[in-house]
mmCIF file of C-alpha atoms in Angstrom:
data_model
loop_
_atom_site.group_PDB
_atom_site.id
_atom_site.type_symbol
_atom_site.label_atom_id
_atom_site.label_comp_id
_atom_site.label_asym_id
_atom_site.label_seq_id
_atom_site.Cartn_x
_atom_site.Cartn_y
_atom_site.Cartn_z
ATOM 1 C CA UNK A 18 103.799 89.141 96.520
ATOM 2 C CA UNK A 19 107.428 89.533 97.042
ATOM 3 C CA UNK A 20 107.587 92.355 94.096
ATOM 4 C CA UNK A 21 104.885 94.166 95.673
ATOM 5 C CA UNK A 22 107.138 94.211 99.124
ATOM 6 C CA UNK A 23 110.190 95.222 97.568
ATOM 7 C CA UNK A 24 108.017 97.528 95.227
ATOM 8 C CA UNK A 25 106.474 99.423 98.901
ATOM 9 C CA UNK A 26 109.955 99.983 99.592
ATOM 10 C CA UNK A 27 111.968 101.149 96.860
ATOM 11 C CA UNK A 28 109.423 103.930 95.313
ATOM 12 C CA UNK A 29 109.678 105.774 98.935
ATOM 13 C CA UNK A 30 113.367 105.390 98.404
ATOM 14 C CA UNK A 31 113.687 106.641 94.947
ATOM 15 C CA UNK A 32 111.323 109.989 95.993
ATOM 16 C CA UNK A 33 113.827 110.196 99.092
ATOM 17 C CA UNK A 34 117.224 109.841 96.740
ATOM 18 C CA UNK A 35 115.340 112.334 94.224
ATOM 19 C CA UNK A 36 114.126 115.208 96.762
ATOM 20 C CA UNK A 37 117.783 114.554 98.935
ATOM 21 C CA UNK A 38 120.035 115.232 95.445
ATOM 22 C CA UNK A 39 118.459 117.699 93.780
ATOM 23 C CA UNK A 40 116.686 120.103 96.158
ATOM 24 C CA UNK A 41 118.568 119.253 99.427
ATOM 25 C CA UNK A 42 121.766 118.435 97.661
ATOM 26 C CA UNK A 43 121.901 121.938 96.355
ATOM 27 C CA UNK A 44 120.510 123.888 99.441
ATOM 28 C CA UNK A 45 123.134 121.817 101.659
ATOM 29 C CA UNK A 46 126.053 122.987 98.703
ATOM 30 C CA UNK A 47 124.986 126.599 98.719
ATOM 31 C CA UNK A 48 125.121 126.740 102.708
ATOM 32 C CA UNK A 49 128.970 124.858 102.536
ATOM 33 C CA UNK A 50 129.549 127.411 100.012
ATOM 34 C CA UNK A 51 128.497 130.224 102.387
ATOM 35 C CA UNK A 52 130.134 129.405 105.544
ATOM 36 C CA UNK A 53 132.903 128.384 102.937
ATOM 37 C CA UNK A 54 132.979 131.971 102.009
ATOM 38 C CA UNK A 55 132.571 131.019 98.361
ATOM 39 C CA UNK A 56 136.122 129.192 97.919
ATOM 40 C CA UNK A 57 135.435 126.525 95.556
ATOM 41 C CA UNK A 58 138.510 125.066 96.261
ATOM 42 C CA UNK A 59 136.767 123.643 99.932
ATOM 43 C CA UNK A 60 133.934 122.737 98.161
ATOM 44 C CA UNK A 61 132.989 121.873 94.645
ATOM 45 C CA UNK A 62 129.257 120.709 93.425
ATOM 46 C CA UNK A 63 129.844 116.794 91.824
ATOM 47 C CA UNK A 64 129.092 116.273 88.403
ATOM 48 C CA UNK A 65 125.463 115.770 87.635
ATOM 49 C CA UNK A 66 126.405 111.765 86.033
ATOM 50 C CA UNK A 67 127.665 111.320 90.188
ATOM 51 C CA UNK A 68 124.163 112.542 91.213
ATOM 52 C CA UNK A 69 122.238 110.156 88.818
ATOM 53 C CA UNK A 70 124.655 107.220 89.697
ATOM 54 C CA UNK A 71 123.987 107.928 93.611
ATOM 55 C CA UNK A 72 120.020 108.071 93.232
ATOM 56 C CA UNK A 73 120.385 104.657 90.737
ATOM 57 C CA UNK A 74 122.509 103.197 93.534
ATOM 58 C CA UNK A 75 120.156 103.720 96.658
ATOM 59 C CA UNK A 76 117.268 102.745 94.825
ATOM 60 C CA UNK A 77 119.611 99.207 93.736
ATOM 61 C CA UNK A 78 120.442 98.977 97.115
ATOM 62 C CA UNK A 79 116.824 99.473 98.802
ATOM 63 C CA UNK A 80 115.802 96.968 95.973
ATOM 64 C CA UNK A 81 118.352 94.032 97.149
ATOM 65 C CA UNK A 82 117.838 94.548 100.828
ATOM 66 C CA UNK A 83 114.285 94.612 100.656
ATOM 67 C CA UNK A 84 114.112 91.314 98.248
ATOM 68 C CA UNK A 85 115.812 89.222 100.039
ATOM 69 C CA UNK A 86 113.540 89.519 103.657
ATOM 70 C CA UNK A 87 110.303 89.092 100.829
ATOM 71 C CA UNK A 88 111.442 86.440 99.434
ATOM 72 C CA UNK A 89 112.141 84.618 102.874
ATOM 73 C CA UNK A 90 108.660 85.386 104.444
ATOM 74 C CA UNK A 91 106.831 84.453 101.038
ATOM 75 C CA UNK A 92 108.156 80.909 101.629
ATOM 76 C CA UNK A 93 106.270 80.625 104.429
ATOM 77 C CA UNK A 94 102.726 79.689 104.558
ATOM 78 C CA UNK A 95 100.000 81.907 104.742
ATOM 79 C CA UNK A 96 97.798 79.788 108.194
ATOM 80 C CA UNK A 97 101.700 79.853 109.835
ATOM 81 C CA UNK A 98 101.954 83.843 109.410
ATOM 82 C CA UNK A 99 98.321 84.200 110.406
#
């Protein structure tokens, strides 16, 4: 029961880190660029091993936040909750 908690929370969060890197990462980079008026030297894209390592660290993160309140309310019993 506690893996299916932390499970409802951290596939949202992986979609989220996913569709926020990739898609909205690079629209919000090509707007900076724009008002930037194309100087890369204001703003430069991060290397694609940064982009993994952020979407592996929310989901990590989500993961251990979302265990630890599961595993507390699974201790309890089931007539208490209801």
């Amino acid at each position: 029961m506690t893996v299916a908690l932390a499970t409802a929370q951290v596939l949202p969060a992986l979609l989220g880190a996913v569709l926020g890197v990739f898609p909205g990462g690079s629209l919000l980079f090509a707007a900076i660029n724009t008002i930037t008026g194309g100087d890369s030297e204001k703003a430069t894209l991060p290397l694609p091993w940064q982009l993994i390592a952020m979407v592996l660290a929310t989901v990590l993160v989500v993961a251990v936040l979302t265990s630890v309140p599961a595993h507390l309310g699974g201790r309890r019993p089931v007539t208490e909750t209801l």
